[in-house]
Short mmCIF file of N, CA and C and ligand atoms in Angstrom, two decimals:
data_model
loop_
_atom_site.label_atom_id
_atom_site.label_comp_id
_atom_site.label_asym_id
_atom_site.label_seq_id
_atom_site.Cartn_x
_atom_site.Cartn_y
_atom_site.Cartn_z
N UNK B 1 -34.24 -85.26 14.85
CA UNK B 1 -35.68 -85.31 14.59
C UNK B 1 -36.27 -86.54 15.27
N UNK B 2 -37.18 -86.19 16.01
CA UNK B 2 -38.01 -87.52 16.86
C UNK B 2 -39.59 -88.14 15.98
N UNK B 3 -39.84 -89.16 15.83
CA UNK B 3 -40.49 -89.51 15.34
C UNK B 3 -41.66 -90.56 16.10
N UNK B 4 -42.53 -89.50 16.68
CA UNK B 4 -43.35 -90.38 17.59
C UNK B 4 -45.07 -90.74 17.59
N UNK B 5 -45.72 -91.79 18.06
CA UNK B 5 -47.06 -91.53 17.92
C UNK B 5 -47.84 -90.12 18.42
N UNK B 6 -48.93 -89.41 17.50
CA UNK B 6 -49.41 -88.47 17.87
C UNK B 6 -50.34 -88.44 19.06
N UNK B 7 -50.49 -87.60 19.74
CA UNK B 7 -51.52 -87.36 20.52
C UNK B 7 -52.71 -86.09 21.04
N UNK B 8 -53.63 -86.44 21.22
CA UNK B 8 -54.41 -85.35 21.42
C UNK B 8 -53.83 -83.62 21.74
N UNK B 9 -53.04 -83.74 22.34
CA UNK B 9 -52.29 -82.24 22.72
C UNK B 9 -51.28 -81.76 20.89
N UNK B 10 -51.37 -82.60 20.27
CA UNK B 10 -50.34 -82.51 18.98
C UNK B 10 -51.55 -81.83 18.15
N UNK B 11 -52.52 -82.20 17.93
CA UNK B 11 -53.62 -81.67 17.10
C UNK B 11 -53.60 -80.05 16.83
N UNK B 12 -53.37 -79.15 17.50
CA UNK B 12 -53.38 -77.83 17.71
C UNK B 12 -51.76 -77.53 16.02
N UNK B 13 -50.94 -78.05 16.19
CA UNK B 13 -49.58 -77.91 15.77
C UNK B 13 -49.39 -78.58 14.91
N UNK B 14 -50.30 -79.52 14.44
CA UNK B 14 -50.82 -80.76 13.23
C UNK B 14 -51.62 -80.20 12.47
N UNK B 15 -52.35 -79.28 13.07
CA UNK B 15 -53.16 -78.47 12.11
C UNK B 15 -52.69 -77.12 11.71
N UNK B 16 -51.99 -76.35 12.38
CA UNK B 16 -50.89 -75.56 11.87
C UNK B 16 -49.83 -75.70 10.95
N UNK B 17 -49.39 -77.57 11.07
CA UNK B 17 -48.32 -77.69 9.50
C UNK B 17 -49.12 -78.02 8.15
N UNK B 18 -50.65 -78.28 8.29
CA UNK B 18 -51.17 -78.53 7.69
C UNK B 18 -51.54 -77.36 6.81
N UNK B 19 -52.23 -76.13 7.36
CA UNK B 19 -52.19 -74.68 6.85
C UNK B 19 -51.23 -74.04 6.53
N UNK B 20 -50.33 -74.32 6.96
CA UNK B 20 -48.65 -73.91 5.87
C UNK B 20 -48.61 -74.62 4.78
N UNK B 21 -49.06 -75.81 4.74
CA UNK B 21 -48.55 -76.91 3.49
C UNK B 21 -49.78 -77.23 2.04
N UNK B 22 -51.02 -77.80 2.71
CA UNK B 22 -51.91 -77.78 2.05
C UNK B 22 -52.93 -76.79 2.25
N UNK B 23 -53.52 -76.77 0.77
CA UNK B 23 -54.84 -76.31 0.70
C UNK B 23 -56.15 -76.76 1.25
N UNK B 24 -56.00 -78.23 1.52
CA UNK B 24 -57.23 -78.66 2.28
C UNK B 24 -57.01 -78.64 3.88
N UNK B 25 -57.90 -78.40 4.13
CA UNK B 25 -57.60 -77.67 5.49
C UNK B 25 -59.13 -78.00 6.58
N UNK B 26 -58.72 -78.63 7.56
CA UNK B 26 -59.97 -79.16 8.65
C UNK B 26 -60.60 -78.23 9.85
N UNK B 27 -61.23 -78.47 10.25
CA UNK B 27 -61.56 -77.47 11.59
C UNK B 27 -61.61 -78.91 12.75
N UNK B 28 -60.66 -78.34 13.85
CA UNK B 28 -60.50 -78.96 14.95
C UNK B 28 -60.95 -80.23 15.64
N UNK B 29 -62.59 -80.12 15.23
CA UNK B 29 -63.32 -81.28 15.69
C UNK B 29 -62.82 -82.54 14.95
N UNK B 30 -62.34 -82.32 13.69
CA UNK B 30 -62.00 -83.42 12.81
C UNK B 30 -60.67 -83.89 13.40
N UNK B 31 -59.72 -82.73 13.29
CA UNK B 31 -58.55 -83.49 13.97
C UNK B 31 -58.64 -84.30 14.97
N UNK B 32 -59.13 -83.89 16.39
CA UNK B 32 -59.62 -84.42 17.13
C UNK B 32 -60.49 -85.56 17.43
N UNK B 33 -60.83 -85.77 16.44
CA UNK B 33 -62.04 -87.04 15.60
C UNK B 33 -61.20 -88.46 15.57
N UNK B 34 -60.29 -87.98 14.71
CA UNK B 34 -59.14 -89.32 14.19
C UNK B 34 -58.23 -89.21 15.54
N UNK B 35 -57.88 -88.39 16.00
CA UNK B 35 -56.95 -88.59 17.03
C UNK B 35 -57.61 -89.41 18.63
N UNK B 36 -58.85 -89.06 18.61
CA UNK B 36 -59.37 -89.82 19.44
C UNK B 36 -60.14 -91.03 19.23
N UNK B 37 -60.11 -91.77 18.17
CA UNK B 37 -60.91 -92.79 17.57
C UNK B 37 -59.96 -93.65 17.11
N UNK B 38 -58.44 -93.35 16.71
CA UNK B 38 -57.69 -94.02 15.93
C UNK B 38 -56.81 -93.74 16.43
N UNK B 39 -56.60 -93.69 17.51
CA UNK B 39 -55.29 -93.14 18.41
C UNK B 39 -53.68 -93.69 18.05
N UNK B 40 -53.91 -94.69 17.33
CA UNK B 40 -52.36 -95.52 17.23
C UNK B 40 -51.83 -95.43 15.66
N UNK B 41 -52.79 -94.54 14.68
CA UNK B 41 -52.29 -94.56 13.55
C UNK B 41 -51.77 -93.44 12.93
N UNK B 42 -52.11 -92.70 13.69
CA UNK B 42 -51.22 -91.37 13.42
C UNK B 42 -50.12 -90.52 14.19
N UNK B 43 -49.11 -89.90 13.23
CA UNK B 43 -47.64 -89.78 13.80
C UNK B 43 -47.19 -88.22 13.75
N UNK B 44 -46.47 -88.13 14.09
CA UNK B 44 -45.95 -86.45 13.75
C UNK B 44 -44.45 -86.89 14.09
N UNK B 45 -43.67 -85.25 13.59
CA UNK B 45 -41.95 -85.84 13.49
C UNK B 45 -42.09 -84.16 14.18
N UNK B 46 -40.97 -84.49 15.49
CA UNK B 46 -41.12 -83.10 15.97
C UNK B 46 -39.51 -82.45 15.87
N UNK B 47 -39.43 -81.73 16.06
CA UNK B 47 -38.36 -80.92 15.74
C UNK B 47 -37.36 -80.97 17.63
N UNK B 48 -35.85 -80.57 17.64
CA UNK B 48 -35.45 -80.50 19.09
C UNK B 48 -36.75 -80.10 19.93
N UNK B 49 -37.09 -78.66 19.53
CA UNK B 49 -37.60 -78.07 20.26
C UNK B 49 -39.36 -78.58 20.38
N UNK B 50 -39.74 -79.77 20.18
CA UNK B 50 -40.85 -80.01 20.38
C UNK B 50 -41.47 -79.68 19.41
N UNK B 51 -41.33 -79.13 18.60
CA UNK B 51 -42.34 -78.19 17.74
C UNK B 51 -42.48 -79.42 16.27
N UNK B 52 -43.95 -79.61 16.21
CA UNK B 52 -43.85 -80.32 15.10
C UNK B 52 -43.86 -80.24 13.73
N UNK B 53 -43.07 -80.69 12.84
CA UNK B 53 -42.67 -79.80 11.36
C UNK B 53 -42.95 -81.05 10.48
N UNK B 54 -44.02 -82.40 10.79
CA UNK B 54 -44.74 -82.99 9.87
C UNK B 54 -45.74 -84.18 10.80
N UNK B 55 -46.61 -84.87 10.02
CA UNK B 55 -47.18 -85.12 10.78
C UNK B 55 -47.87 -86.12 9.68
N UNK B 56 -48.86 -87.48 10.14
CA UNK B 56 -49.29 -87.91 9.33
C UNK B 56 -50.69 -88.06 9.80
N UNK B 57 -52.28 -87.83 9.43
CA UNK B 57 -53.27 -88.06 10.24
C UNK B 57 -53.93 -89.23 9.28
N UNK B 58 -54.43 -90.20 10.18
CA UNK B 58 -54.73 -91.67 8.93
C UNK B 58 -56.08 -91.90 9.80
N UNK B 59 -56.73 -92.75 9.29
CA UNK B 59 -58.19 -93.23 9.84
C UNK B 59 -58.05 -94.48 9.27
N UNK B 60 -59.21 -95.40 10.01
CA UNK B 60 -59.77 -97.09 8.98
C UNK B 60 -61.14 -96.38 8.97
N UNK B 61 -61.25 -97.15 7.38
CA UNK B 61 -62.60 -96.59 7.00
C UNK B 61 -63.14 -97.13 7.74
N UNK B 62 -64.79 -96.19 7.87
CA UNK B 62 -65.87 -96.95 9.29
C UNK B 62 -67.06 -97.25 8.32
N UNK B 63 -67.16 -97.27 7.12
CA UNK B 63 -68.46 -98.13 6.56
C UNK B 63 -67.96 -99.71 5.36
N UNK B 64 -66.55 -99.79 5.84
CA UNK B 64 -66.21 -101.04 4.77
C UNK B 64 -66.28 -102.27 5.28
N UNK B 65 -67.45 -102.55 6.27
CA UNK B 65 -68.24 -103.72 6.49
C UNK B 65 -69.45 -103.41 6.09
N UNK B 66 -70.46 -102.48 5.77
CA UNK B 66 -71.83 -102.24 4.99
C UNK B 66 -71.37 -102.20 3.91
N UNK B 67 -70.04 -101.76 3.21
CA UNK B 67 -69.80 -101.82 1.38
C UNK B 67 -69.52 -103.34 1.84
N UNK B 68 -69.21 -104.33 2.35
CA UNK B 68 -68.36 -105.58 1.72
C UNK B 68 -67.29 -105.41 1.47
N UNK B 69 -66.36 -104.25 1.87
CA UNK B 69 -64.60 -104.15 1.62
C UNK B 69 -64.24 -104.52 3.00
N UNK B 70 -63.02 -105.16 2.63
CA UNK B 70 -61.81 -105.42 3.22
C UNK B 70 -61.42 -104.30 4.42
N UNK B 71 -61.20 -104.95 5.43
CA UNK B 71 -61.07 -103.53 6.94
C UNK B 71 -59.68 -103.13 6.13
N UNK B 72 -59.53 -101.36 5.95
CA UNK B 72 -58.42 -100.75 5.23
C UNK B 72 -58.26 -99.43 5.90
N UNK B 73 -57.16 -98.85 5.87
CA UNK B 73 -57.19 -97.62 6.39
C UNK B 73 -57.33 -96.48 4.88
N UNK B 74 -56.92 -94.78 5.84
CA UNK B 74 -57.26 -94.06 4.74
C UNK B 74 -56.23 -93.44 5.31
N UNK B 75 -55.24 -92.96 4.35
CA UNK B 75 -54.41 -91.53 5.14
C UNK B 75 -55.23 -90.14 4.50
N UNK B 76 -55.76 -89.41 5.50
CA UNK B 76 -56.60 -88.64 4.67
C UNK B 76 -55.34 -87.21 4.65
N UNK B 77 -54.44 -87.21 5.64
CA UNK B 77 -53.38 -86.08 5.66
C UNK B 77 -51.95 -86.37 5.89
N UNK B 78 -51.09 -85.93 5.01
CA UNK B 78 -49.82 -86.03 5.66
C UNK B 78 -48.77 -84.23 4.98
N UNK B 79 -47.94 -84.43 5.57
CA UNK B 79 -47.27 -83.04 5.16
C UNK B 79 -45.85 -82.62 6.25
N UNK B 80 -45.07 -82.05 5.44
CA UNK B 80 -43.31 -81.54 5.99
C UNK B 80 -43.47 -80.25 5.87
N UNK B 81 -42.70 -79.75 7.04
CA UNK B 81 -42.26 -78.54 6.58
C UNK B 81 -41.61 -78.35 5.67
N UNK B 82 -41.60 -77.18 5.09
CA UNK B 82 -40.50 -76.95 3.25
C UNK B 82 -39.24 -77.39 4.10
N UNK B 83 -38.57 -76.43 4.80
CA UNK B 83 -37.17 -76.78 5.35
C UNK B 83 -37.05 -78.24 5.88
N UNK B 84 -37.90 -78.68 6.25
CA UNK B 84 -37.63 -80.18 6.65
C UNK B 84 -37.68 -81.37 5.54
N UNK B 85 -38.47 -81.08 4.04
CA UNK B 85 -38.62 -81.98 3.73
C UNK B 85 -37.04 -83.05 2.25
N UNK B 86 -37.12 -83.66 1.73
CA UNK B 86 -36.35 -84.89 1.59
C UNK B 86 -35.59 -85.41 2.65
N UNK B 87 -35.84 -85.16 3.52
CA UNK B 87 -35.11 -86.28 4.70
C UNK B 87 -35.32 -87.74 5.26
N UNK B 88 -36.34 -88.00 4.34
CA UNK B 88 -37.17 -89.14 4.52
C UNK B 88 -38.15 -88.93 5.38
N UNK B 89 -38.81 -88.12 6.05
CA UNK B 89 -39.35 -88.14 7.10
C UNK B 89 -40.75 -88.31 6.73
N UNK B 90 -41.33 -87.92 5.37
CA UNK B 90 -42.77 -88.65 4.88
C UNK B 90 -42.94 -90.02 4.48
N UNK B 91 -41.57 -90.36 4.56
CA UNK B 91 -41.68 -92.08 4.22
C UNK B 91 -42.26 -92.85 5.06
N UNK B 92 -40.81 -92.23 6.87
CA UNK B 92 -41.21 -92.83 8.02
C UNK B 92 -42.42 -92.85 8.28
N UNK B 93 -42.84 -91.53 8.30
CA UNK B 93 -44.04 -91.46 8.85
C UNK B 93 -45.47 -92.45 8.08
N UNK B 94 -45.55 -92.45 6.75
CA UNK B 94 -46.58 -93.59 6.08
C UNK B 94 -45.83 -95.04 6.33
N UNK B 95 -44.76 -95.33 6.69
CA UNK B 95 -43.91 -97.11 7.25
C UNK B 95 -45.14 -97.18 8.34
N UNK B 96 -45.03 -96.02 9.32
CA UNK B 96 -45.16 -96.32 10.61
C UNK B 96 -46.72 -96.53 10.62
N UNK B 97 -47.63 -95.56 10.23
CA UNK B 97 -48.90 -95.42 9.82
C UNK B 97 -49.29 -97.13 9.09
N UNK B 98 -48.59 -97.87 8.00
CA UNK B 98 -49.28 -98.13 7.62
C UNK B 98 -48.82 -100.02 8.15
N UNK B 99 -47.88 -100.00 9.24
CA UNK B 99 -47.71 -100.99 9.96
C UNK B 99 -48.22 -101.01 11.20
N UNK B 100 -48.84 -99.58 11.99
CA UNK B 100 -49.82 -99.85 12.90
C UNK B 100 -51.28 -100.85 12.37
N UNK B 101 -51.68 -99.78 11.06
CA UNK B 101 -52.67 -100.03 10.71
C UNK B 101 -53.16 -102.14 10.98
N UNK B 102 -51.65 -102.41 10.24
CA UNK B 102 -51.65 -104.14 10.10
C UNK B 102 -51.99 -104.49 11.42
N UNK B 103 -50.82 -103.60 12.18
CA UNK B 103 -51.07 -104.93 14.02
C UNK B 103 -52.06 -104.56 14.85
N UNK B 104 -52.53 -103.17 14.21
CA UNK B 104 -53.54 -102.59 15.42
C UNK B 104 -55.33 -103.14 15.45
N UNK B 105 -55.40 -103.21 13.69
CA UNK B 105 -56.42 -103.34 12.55
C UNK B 105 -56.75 -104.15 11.88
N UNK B 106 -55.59 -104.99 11.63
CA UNK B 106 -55.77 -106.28 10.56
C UNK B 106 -55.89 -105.31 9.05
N UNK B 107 -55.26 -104.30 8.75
CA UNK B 107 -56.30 -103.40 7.82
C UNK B 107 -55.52 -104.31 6.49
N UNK B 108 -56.05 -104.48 5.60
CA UNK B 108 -55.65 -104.94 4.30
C UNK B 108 -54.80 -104.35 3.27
N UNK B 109 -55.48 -102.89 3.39
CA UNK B 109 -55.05 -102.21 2.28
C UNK B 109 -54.99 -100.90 2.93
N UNK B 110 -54.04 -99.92 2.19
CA UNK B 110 -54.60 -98.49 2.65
C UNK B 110 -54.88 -97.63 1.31
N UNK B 111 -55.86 -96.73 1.42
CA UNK B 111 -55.91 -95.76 0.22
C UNK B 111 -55.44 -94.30 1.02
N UNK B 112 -55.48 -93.79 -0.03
CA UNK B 112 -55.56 -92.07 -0.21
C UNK B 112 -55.86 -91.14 -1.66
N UNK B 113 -56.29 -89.88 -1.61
CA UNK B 113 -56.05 -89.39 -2.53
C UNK B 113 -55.17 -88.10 -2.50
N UNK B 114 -54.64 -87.62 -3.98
CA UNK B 114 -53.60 -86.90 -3.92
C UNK B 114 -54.03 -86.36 -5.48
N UNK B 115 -53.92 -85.00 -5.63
CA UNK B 115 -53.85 -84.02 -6.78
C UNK B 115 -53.17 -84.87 -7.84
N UNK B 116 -53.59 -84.74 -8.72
CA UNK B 116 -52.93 -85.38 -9.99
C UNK B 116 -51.25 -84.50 -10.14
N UNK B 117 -51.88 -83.77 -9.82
CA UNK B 117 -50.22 -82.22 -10.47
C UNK B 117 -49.15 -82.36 -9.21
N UNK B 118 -49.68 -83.16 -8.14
CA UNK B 118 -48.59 -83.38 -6.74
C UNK B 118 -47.49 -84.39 -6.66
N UNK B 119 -46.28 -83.68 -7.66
CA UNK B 119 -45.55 -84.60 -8.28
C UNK B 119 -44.96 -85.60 -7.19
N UNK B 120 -44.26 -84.30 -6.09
CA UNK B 120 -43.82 -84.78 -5.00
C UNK B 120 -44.48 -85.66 -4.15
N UNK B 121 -45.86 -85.47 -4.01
CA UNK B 121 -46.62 -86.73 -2.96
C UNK B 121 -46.71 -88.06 -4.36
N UNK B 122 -46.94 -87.69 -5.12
CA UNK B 122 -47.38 -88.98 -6.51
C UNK B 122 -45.54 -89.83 -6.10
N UNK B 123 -44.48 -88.78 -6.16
CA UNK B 123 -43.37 -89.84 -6.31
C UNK B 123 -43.09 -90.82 -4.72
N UNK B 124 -43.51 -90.28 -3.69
CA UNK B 124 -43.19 -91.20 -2.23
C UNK B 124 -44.48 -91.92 -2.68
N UNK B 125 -45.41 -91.83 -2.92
CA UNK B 125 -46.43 -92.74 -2.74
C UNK B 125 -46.17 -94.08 -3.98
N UNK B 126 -45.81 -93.69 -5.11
CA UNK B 126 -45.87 -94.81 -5.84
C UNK B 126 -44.28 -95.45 -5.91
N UNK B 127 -43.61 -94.09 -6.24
CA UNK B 127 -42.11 -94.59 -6.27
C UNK B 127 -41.12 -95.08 -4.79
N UNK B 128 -41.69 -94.48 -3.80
CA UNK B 128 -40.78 -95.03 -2.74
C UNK B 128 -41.89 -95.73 -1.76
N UNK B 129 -43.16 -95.83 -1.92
CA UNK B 129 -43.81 -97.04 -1.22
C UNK B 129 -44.47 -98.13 -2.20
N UNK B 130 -44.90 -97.93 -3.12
CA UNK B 130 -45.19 -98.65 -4.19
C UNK B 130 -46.80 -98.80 -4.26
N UNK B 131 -47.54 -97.39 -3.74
CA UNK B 131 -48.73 -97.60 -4.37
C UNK B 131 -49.18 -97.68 -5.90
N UNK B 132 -50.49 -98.04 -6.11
CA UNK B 132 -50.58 -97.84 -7.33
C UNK B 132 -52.19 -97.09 -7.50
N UNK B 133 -52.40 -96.83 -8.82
CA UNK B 133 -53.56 -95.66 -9.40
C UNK B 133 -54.81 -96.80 -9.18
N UNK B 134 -55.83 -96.39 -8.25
CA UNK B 134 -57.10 -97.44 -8.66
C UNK B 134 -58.07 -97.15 -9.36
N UNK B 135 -57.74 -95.28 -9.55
CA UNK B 135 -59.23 -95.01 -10.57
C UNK B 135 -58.57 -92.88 -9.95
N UNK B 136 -58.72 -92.46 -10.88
CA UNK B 136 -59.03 -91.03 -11.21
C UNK B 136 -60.45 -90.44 -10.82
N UNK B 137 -60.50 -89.60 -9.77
CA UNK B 137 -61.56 -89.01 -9.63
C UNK B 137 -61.65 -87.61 -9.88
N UNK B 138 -62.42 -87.77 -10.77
CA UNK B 138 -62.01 -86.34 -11.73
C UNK B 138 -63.26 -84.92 -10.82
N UNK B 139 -62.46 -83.78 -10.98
CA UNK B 139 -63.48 -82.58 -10.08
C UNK B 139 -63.15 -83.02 -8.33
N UNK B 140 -62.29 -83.78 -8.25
CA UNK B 140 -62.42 -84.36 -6.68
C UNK B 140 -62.37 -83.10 -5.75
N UNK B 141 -61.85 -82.27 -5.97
CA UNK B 141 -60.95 -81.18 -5.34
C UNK B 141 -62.05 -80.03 -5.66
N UNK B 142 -62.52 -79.04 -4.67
CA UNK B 142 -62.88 -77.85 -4.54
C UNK B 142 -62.97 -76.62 -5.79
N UNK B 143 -61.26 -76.92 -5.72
CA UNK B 143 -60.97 -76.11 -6.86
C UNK B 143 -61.11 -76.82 -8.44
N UNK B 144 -61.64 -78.03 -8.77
CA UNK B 144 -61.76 -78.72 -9.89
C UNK B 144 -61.01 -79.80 -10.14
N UNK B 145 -59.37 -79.78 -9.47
CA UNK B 145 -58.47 -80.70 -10.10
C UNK B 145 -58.89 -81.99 -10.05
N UNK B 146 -58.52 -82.96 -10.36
CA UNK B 146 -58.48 -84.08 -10.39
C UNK B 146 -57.82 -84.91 -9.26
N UNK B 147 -58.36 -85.89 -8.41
CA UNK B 147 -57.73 -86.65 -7.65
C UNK B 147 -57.29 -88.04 -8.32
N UNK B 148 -56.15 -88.53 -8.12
CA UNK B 148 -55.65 -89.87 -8.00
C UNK B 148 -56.49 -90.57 -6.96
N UNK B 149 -57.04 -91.88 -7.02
CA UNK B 149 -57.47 -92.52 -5.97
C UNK B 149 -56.06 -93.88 -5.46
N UNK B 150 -55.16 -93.68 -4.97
CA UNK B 150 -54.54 -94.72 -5.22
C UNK B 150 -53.88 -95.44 -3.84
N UNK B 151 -53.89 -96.81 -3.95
CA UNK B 151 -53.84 -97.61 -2.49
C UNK B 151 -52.60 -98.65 -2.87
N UNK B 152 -52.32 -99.28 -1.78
CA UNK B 152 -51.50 -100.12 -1.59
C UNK B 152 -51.54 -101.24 -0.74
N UNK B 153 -51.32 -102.44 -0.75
CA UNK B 153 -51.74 -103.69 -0.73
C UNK B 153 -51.10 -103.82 0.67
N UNK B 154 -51.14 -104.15 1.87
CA UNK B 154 -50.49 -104.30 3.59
C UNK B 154 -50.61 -105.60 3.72
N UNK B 155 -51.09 -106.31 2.53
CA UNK B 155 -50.90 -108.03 3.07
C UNK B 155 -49.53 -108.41 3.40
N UNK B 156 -48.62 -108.42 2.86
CA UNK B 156 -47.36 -108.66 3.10
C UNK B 156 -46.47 -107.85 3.78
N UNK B 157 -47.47 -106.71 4.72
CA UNK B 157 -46.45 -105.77 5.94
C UNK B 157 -45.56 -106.56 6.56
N1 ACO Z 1 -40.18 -84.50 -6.20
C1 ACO Z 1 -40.21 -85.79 -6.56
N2 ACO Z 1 -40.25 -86.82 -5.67
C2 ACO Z 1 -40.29 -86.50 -4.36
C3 ACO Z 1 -40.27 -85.15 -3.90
C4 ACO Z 1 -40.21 -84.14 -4.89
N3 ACO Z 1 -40.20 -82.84 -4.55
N4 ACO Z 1 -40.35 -85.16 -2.56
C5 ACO Z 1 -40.39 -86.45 -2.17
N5 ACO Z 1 -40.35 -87.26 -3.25
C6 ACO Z 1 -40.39 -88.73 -3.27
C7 ACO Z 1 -39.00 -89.26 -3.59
O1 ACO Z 1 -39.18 -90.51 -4.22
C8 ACO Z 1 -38.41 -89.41 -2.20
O2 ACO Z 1 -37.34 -90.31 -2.14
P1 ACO Z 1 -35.82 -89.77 -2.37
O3 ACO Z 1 -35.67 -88.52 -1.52
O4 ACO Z 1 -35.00 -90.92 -1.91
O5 ACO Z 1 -35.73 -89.45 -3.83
C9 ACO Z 1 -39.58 -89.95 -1.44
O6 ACO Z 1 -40.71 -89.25 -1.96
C10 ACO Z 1 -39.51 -89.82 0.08
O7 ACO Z 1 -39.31 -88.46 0.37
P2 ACO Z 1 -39.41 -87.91 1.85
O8 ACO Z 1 -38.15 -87.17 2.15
O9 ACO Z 1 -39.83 -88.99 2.80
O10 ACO Z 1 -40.62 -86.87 1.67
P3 ACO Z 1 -40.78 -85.49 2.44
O11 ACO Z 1 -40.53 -85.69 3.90
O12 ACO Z 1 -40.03 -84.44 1.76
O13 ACO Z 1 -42.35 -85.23 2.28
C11 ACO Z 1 -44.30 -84.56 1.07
C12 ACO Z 1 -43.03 -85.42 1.04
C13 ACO Z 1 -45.14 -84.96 2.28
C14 ACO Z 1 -45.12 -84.84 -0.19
C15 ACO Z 1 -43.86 -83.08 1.14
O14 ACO Z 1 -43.31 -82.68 -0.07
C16 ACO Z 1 -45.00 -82.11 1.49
O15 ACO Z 1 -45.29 -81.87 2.67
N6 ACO Z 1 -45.62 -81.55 0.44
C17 ACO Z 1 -46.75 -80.58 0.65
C18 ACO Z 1 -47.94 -81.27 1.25
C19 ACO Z 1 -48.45 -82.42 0.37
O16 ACO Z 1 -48.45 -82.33 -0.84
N7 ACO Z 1 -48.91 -83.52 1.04
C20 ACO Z 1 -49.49 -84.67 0.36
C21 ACO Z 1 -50.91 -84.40 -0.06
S1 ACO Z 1 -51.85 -85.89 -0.42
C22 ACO Z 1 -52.36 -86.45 1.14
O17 ACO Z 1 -52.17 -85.76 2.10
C23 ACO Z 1 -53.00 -87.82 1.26
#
């Protein structure tokens, strides 16, 4: 398994593991958005054959100098194929994401949100990177559920 920075030609196949995996789901321009604006923070893990079977898409927020926050990123997507996943390969991929973020960005902190009921993203995010809960946003989700809002501190990347 190769584990490399994404690029504009990956977007097509980033958004394909994304519609196998999650329910939230982008139209093109967006992929294309972060991939051309934030070019160094997002990753994909490709398979021998090129084919990519996870992927991570991250942004720095662009209004947290008009709020007064701290320059931070956001991972707004990440996701494995079923057959590919405990291999570590969602770990690598948020290490890599969230140590560009430091040298590329200065970013401070990173957030994301994640389904309250997403046991599996809740355990890499708090248990094997060590985010923590900053606030519950309840109805976050389309369908009603509840989002976790929860970030993690990159001062000490
Ligand atoms: N149950 C409990 N903990 C889990 C699980 C699970 N099913 N899967 C991963 N973890 C935790 C464990 O602590 C694991 O460490 P361990 O294997 O040493 O116990 C740790 O996460 C690292 O696991 P990885 O192997 O790196 O994770 P994987 O590559 O399997 O990907 C992911 C995890 C991305 C959550 C995967 O299950 C997936 O694609 N799920 C569907 C899509 C999804 O839910 N994405 C996150 C949505 S939120 C967002 O995108 C911001």
């Amino acid at each position: 398994m190769n584990i490399r920075l994404a690029r504009v030609d990956d977007m097509l196949g980033m958004q394909a593991a994304n519609l196998q995996n999650l329910p939230e789901n982008y139209v093109m321009k967006f992929w294309m958005y972060h991939a051309m604006t934030w070019p160094q923070i997002s990753f994909v893990a490709e398979d021998h054959k090129g084919r990519i079977v996870g992927y991570v898409l991250a942004k720095i927020e662009e209004d947290s100098e008009e709020k007064g926050e701290p320059v931070h990123g956001h991972v707004n997507s990440i996701s494995v194929l079923r057959s590919y996943r405990r291999l570590g390969l969602a770990k690598k991929l948020m290490l890599l994401s969230q140590e560009a973020m430091v040298n590329v960005y200065k970013a401070e902190y990173v957030s994301l949100h994640v389904r309250k009921s997403n046991k599996a993203a809740i355990g890499l995010y708090r248990d094997t990177l060590g985010f923590e809960v900053a606030k519950v946003e309840k109805k976050y989700y389309g369908d009603g559920e509840d989002a976790l809002s929860m970030r993690l501190s990159l001062k000490n990347t």
